[in-house]
Amino acid sequence: KGQQLLLEALPELTRYARVCLLGAGQCGEVFFGRPDVDVVIQYRREELAGILAGMGPHVAALLSVVPETFSYTLSEMHQLRIPVIATRVGSFAERISEGDSGWLIEPDATSLVQRVRELAADRGLIEHVREHLQTFDLQDANRMVRRYTELCRPRPAQRFEPLPSCRVDIDARFDAENQIAMQIDHLATEVDIAIA
């Protein structure tokens, strides 16, 4: 999603950070052999927390250059208390509180390098976000529920009465079904008696 952005940023970016690409798939092959870049082509979802715990990343970068309606990766990073640098596109701009749950950048290499340089110079910014993420998930979920409720207020239940011409058909069908059920019960009794 942000392959070209990262390729452009790498020469300067690796002066301030070691980069690891997780779940890059075949697109990650273009990064093989680059200094200060590790590539994990794929992993199973249940392995993610262990992989990240072993790496101990300071931040995660979500560098999508096309809008996403939601990002499960962002939710996973928040749950794992890993601050995120994300491009200011799609839902990232709505879900990230600048300086509290992560940082937003323009979708270009210069913005990414500048943000990483700032964070490398002041690790306290990273710790502030990490501490805030301890309560952010619950606040985020509550905020989403409130917004959903505001947008989709429940309406009082409405009861629809069938049209008068339909009631005759419904009543006749109900009577026919009851008669069939009574005949089945009667046959079942006869079968029970015959078996006994």
PDB file of C-alpha atoms in Angstrom:
ATOM      1  CA  LYS A   1       0.000   0.000   0.000  1.00  0.00           C
ATOM      2  CA  GLY A   2       2.843   2.380   0.745  1.00  0.00           C
ATOM      3  CA  GLN A   3       5.709   0.531  -0.902  1.00  0.00           C
ATOM      4  CA  GLN A   4       6.905   3.442  -3.051  1.00  0.00           C
ATOM      5  CA  LEU A   5       6.661   5.883  -0.143  1.00  0.00           C
ATOM      6  CA  LEU A   6       8.864   3.614   1.990  1.00  0.00           C
ATOM      7  CA  LEU A   7      11.353   2.992  -0.815  1.00  0.00           C
ATOM      8  CA  GLU A   8      11.782   6.747  -1.236  1.00  0.00           C
ATOM      9  CA  ALA A   9      12.175   7.291   2.513  1.00  0.00           C
ATOM     10  CA  LEU A  10      14.588   4.416   3.260  1.00  0.00           C
ATOM     11  CA  PRO A  11      17.967   6.029   2.513  1.00  0.00           C
ATOM     12  CA  GLU A  12      17.311   8.832   5.012  1.00  0.00           C
ATOM     13  CA  LEU A  13      14.984   6.861   7.324  1.00  0.00           C
ATOM     14  CA  THR A  14      17.552   4.204   8.181  1.00  0.00           C
ATOM     15  CA  ARG A  15      19.785   6.914   9.658  1.00  0.00           C
ATOM     16  CA  TYR A  16      17.261   7.107  12.530  1.00  0.00           C
ATOM     17  CA  ALA A  17      15.581   3.699  12.633  1.00  0.00           C
ATOM     18  CA  ARG A  18      15.846   0.039  11.850  1.00  0.00           C
ATOM     19  CA  VAL A  19      12.888  -1.032   9.705  1.00  0.00           C
ATOM     20  CA  CYS A  20      11.079  -4.371   9.852  1.00  0.00           C
ATOM     21  CA  LEU A  21       8.300  -5.181   7.413  1.00  0.00           C
ATOM     22  CA  LEU A  22       5.754  -7.673   8.749  1.00  0.00           C
ATOM     23  CA  GLY A  23       3.444  -9.581   6.433  1.00  0.00           C
ATOM     24  CA  ALA A  24       4.821  -7.851   3.366  1.00  0.00           C
ATOM     25  CA  GLY A  25       4.080 -10.759   1.051  1.00  0.00           C
ATOM     26  CA  GLN A  26       5.762 -10.780  -2.341  1.00  0.00           C
ATOM     27  CA  CYS A  27       5.893  -6.973  -2.314  1.00  0.00           C
ATOM     28  CA  GLY A  28       8.450  -7.276   0.482  1.00  0.00           C
ATOM     29  CA  GLU A  29      10.957  -8.992  -1.799  1.00  0.00           C
ATOM     30  CA  VAL A  30      12.026  -5.631  -3.226  1.00  0.00           C
ATOM     31  CA  PHE A  31      13.415  -4.797   0.245  1.00  0.00           C
ATOM     32  CA  PHE A  32      15.582  -7.930   0.522  1.00  0.00           C
ATOM     33  CA  GLY A  33      19.259  -7.157   1.096  1.00  0.00           C
ATOM     34  CA  ARG A  34      18.750  -3.510   2.004  1.00  0.00           C
ATOM     35  CA  PRO A  35      20.770  -2.432   5.031  1.00  0.00           C
ATOM     36  CA  ASP A  36      18.812  -1.950   8.276  1.00  0.00           C
ATOM     37  CA  VAL A  37      15.692  -3.552   6.809  1.00  0.00           C
ATOM     38  CA  ASP A  38      14.280  -6.905   7.931  1.00  0.00           C
ATOM     39  CA  VAL A  39      11.426  -8.529   6.039  1.00  0.00           C
ATOM     40  CA  VAL A  40       8.920 -11.074   7.329  1.00  0.00           C
ATOM     41  CA  ILE A  41       6.994 -12.177   4.247  1.00  0.00           C
ATOM     42  CA  GLN A  42       4.104 -13.720   6.166  1.00  0.00           C
ATOM     43  CA  TYR A  43       3.017 -14.792   9.629  1.00  0.00           C
ATOM     44  CA  ARG A  44      -0.054 -16.291  11.237  1.00  0.00           C
ATOM     45  CA  ARG A  45      -2.264 -13.800  13.035  1.00  0.00           C
ATOM     46  CA  GLU A  46      -1.850 -15.579  16.372  1.00  0.00           C
ATOM     47  CA  GLU A  47       1.943 -15.108  16.057  1.00  0.00           C
ATOM     48  CA  LEU A  48       1.814 -11.316  15.774  1.00  0.00           C
ATOM     49  CA  ALA A  49       1.954 -10.460  19.494  1.00  0.00           C
ATOM     50  CA  GLY A  50       4.919 -12.805  20.030  1.00  0.00           C
ATOM     51  CA  ILE A  51       6.818 -11.486  17.020  1.00  0.00           C
ATOM     52  CA  LEU A  52       6.345  -7.896  18.120  1.00  0.00           C
ATOM     53  CA  ALA A  53       7.224  -8.692  21.742  1.00  0.00           C
ATOM     54  CA  GLY A  54      10.487 -10.218  20.519  1.00  0.00           C
ATOM     55  CA  MET A  55      11.290  -7.199  18.352  1.00  0.00           C
ATOM     56  CA  GLY A  56      10.223  -4.534  20.839  1.00  0.00           C
ATOM     57  CA  PRO A  57       9.384  -1.845  18.263  1.00  0.00           C
ATOM     58  CA  HIS A  58       9.178   1.766  19.375  1.00  0.00           C
ATOM     59  CA  VAL A  59       6.519   2.555  16.771  1.00  0.00           C
ATOM     60  CA  ALA A  60       4.625   0.965  13.892  1.00  0.00           C
ATOM     61  CA  ALA A  61       4.202   2.714  10.556  1.00  0.00           C
ATOM     62  CA  LEU A  62       0.979   2.375   8.572  1.00  0.00           C
ATOM     63  CA  LEU A  63       1.881   3.964   5.277  1.00  0.00           C
ATOM     64  CA  SER A  64      -1.189   3.423   3.138  1.00  0.00           C
ATOM     65  CA  VAL A  65      -1.519   5.924   0.310  1.00  0.00           C
ATOM     66  CA  VAL A  66      -5.096   4.913  -0.494  1.00  0.00           C
ATOM     67  CA  PRO A  67      -7.994   5.524   1.920  1.00  0.00           C
ATOM     68  CA  GLU A  68      -9.117   2.638   4.123  1.00  0.00           C
ATOM     69  CA  THR A  69     -12.519   2.567   5.784  1.00  0.00           C
ATOM     70  CA  PHE A  70     -11.079   0.802   8.835  1.00  0.00           C
ATOM     71  CA  SER A  71      -7.735  -0.681   9.760  1.00  0.00           C
ATOM     72  CA  TYR A  72      -7.516  -3.895  11.756  1.00  0.00           C
ATOM     73  CA  THR A  73      -3.768  -3.375  11.922  1.00  0.00           C
ATOM     74  CA  LEU A  74      -4.298  -0.051  13.682  1.00  0.00           C
ATOM     75  CA  SER A  75      -6.579  -1.755  16.205  1.00  0.00           C
ATOM     76  CA  GLU A  76      -4.001  -4.501  16.775  1.00  0.00           C
ATOM     77  CA  MET A  77      -1.232  -1.969  17.351  1.00  0.00           C
ATOM     78  CA  HIS A  78      -3.400  -0.064  19.826  1.00  0.00           C
ATOM     79  CA  GLN A  79      -4.208  -3.289  21.682  1.00  0.00           C
ATOM     80  CA  LEU A  80      -0.510  -4.150  21.857  1.00  0.00           C
ATOM     81  CA  ARG A  81       0.298  -0.600  23.063  1.00  0.00           C
ATOM     82  CA  ILE A  82       2.505   0.180  20.081  1.00  0.00           C
ATOM     83  CA  PRO A  83       2.312   3.827  18.981  1.00  0.00           C
ATOM     84  CA  VAL A  84       1.565   4.336  15.299  1.00  0.00           C
ATOM     85  CA  ILE A  85       2.759   6.725  12.636  1.00  0.00           C
ATOM     86  CA  ALA A  86       0.102   6.695   9.920  1.00  0.00           C
ATOM     87  CA  THR A  87      -0.616   8.583   6.755  1.00  0.00           C
ATOM     88  CA  ARG A  88      -3.383  11.152   6.972  1.00  0.00           C
ATOM     89  CA  VAL A  89      -5.727   9.249   4.652  1.00  0.00           C
ATOM     90  CA  GLY A  90      -9.033   7.460   5.161  1.00  0.00           C
ATOM     91  CA  SER A  91      -9.987   6.315   8.639  1.00  0.00           C
ATOM     92  CA  PHE A  92      -6.526   6.922  10.119  1.00  0.00           C
ATOM     93  CA  ALA A  93      -7.313  10.631  10.392  1.00  0.00           C
ATOM     94  CA  GLU A  94     -10.520   9.810  12.290  1.00  0.00           C
ATOM     95  CA  ARG A  95      -9.097   7.113  14.558  1.00  0.00           C
ATOM     96  CA  ILE A  96      -5.742   8.580  15.587  1.00  0.00           C
ATOM     97  CA  SER A  97      -5.597  11.370  18.120  1.00  0.00           C
ATOM     98  CA  GLU A  98      -2.443  13.334  17.246  1.00  0.00           C
ATOM     99  CA  GLY A  99       0.189  12.946  19.931  1.00  0.00           C
ATOM    100  CA  ASP A 100      -2.075  10.843  22.164  1.00  0.00           C
ATOM    101  CA  SER A 101      -2.679   7.617  20.239  1.00  0.00           C
ATOM    102  CA  GLY A 102      -0.160   8.137  17.452  1.00  0.00           C
ATOM    103  CA  TRP A 103       0.946  10.597  14.813  1.00  0.00           C
ATOM    104  CA  LEU A 104      -0.404  11.505  11.399  1.00  0.00           C
ATOM    105  CA  ILE A 105       1.809  12.402   8.456  1.00  0.00           C
ATOM    106  CA  GLU A 106       1.217  13.421   4.890  1.00  0.00           C
ATOM    107  CA  PRO A 107       1.581  10.424   2.548  1.00  0.00           C
ATOM    108  CA  ASP A 108       5.102  11.275   1.396  1.00  0.00           C
ATOM    109  CA  ALA A 109       8.661  10.219   2.247  1.00  0.00           C
ATOM    110  CA  THR A 110       9.730  13.612   3.592  1.00  0.00           C
ATOM    111  CA  SER A 111       6.933  13.660   6.203  1.00  0.00           C
ATOM    112  CA  LEU A 112       7.768  10.131   7.354  1.00  0.00           C
ATOM    113  CA  VAL A 113      11.478  10.872   7.772  1.00  0.00           C
ATOM    114  CA  GLN A 114      10.770  14.141   9.583  1.00  0.00           C
ATOM    115  CA  ARG A 115       8.403  12.446  12.072  1.00  0.00           C
ATOM    116  CA  VAL A 116      10.827   9.584  12.769  1.00  0.00           C
ATOM    117  CA  ARG A 117      13.661  12.093  13.249  1.00  0.00           C
ATOM    118  CA  GLU A 118      11.549  14.013  15.799  1.00  0.00           C
ATOM    119  CA  LEU A 119      10.662  10.841  17.715  1.00  0.00           C
ATOM    120  CA  ALA A 120      14.263   9.614  17.703  1.00  0.00           C
ATOM    121  CA  ALA A 121      15.332  12.939  19.220  1.00  0.00           C
ATOM    122  CA  ASP A 122      12.618  12.896  21.927  1.00  0.00           C
ATOM    123  CA  ARG A 123      11.708   9.374  23.123  1.00  0.00           C
ATOM    124  CA  GLY A 124       9.442  10.965  25.743  1.00  0.00           C
ATOM    125  CA  LEU A 125       6.884  11.568  22.968  1.00  0.00           C
ATOM    126  CA  ILE A 126       6.759   7.828  22.334  1.00  0.00           C
ATOM    127  CA  GLU A 127       6.366   7.028  26.034  1.00  0.00           C
ATOM    128  CA  HIS A 128       3.537   9.553  26.367  1.00  0.00           C
ATOM    129  CA  VAL A 129       1.579   7.832  23.591  1.00  0.00           C
ATOM    130  CA  ARG A 130       2.347   4.363  24.960  1.00  0.00           C
ATOM    131  CA  GLU A 131       0.941   5.388  28.365  1.00  0.00           C
ATOM    132  CA  HIS A 132      -2.133   6.934  26.763  1.00  0.00           C
ATOM    133  CA  LEU A 133      -2.818   3.737  24.792  1.00  0.00           C
ATOM    134  CA  GLN A 134      -3.431   1.874  28.058  1.00  0.00           C
ATOM    135  CA  THR A 135      -6.843   3.545  28.284  1.00  0.00           C
ATOM    136  CA  PHE A 136      -7.360   4.507  24.658  1.00  0.00           C
ATOM    137  CA  ASP A 137      -9.023   1.281  23.431  1.00  0.00           C
ATOM    138  CA  LEU A 138     -11.887   1.521  25.882  1.00  0.00           C
ATOM    139  CA  GLN A 139     -12.337   5.235  25.203  1.00  0.00           C
ATOM    140  CA  ASP A 140     -12.211   4.587  21.454  1.00  0.00           C
ATOM    141  CA  ALA A 141     -14.828   1.820  21.678  1.00  0.00           C
ATOM    142  CA  ASN A 142     -17.112   3.963  23.848  1.00  0.00           C
ATOM    143  CA  ARG A 143     -16.733   6.889  21.450  1.00  0.00           C
ATOM    144  CA  MET A 144     -17.642   4.683  18.478  1.00  0.00           C
ATOM    145  CA  VAL A 145     -20.749   3.370  20.277  1.00  0.00           C
ATOM    146  CA  ARG A 146     -21.850   6.925  21.140  1.00  0.00           C
ATOM    147  CA  ARG A 147     -21.394   8.073  17.541  1.00  0.00           C
ATOM    148  CA  TYR A 148     -23.240   5.032  16.211  1.00  0.00           C
ATOM    149  CA  THR A 149     -26.113   5.680  18.614  1.00  0.00           C
ATOM    150  CA  GLU A 150     -26.263   9.334  17.608  1.00  0.00           C
ATOM    151  CA  LEU A 151     -26.339   8.471  13.919  1.00  0.00           C
ATOM    152  CA  CYS A 152     -28.687   5.505  14.184  1.00  0.00           C
ATOM    153  CA  ARG A 153     -31.157   6.392  16.895  1.00  0.00           C
ATOM    154  CA  PRO A 154     -33.481   3.446  17.495  1.00  0.00           C
ATOM    155  CA  ARG A 155     -37.043   4.013  16.377  1.00  0.00           C
ATOM    156  CA  PRO A 156     -40.039   2.828  18.335  1.00  0.00           C
ATOM    157  CA  ALA A 157     -41.207  -0.579  17.213  1.00  0.00           C
ATOM    158  CA  GLN A 158     -43.999  -0.426  14.666  1.00  0.00           C
ATOM    159  CA  ARG A 159     -46.659  -3.046  14.251  1.00  0.00           C
ATOM    160  CA  PHE A 160     -47.963  -3.506  10.768  1.00  0.00           C
ATOM    161  CA  GLU A 161     -51.483  -4.815  10.372  1.00  0.00           C
ATOM    162  CA  PRO A 162     -52.173  -6.864   7.252  1.00  0.00           C
ATOM    163  CA  LEU A 163     -54.558  -5.389   4.743  1.00  0.00           C
ATOM    164  CA  PRO A 164     -58.173  -6.544   5.248  1.00  0.00           C
ATOM    165  CA  SER A 165     -58.115  -8.588   2.029  1.00  0.00           C
ATOM    166  CA  CYS A 166     -55.027 -10.434   3.263  1.00  0.00           C
ATOM    167  CA  ARG A 167     -56.504 -11.252   6.684  1.00  0.00           C
ATOM    168  CA  VAL A 168     -58.977 -13.708   5.166  1.00  0.00           C
ATOM    169  CA  ASP A 169     -56.153 -15.601   3.454  1.00  0.00           C
ATOM    170  CA  ILE A 170     -54.019 -15.585   6.598  1.00  0.00           C
ATOM    171  CA  ASP A 171     -56.905 -16.796   8.778  1.00  0.00           C
ATOM    172  CA  ALA A 172     -57.812 -19.521   6.280  1.00  0.00           C
ATOM    173  CA  ARG A 173     -54.221 -20.712   6.088  1.00  0.00           C
ATOM    174  CA  PHE A 174     -53.939 -20.728   9.887  1.00  0.00           C
ATOM    175  CA  ASP A 175     -57.127 -22.860  10.143  1.00  0.00           C
ATOM    176  CA  ALA A 176     -55.826 -25.277   7.490  1.00  0.00           C
ATOM    177  CA  GLU A 177     -52.473 -25.631   9.263  1.00  0.00           C
ATOM    178  CA  ASN A 178     -54.225 -26.300  12.580  1.00  0.00           C
ATOM    179  CA  GLN A 179     -56.392 -29.028  10.997  1.00  0.00           C
ATOM    180  CA  ILE A 180     -53.321 -30.704   9.481  1.00  0.00           C
ATOM    181  CA  ALA A 181     -51.503 -30.541  12.825  1.00  0.00           C
ATOM    182  CA  MET A 182     -54.488 -32.133  14.591  1.00  0.00           C
ATOM    183  CA  GLN A 183     -54.584 -34.959  12.008  1.00  0.00           C
ATOM    184  CA  ILE A 184     -50.841 -35.574  12.465  1.00  0.00           C
ATOM    185  CA  ASP A 185     -51.297 -35.701  16.250  1.00  0.00           C
ATOM    186  CA  HIS A 186     -54.191 -38.152  15.811  1.00  0.00           C
ATOM    187  CA  LEU A 187     -52.122 -40.377  13.486  1.00  0.00           C
ATOM    188  CA  ALA A 188     -49.224 -40.247  15.934  1.00  0.00           C
ATOM    189  CA  THR A 189     -51.543 -41.424  18.704  1.00  0.00           C
ATOM    190  CA  GLU A 190     -52.770 -44.257  16.545  1.00  0.00           C
ATOM    191  CA  VAL A 191     -49.200 -45.246  15.715  1.00  0.00           C
ATOM    192  CA  ASP A 192     -48.266 -45.112  19.377  1.00  0.00           C
ATOM    193  CA  ILE A 193     -51.187 -47.361  20.253  1.00  0.00           C
ATOM    194  CA  ALA A 194     -50.367 -49.777  17.425  1.00  0.00           C
ATOM    195  CA  ILE A 195     -46.755 -50.035  18.569  1.00  0.00           C
ATOM    196  CA  ALA A 196     -47.720 -50.562  22.175  1.00  0.00           C
TER     197      ALA A 196
END
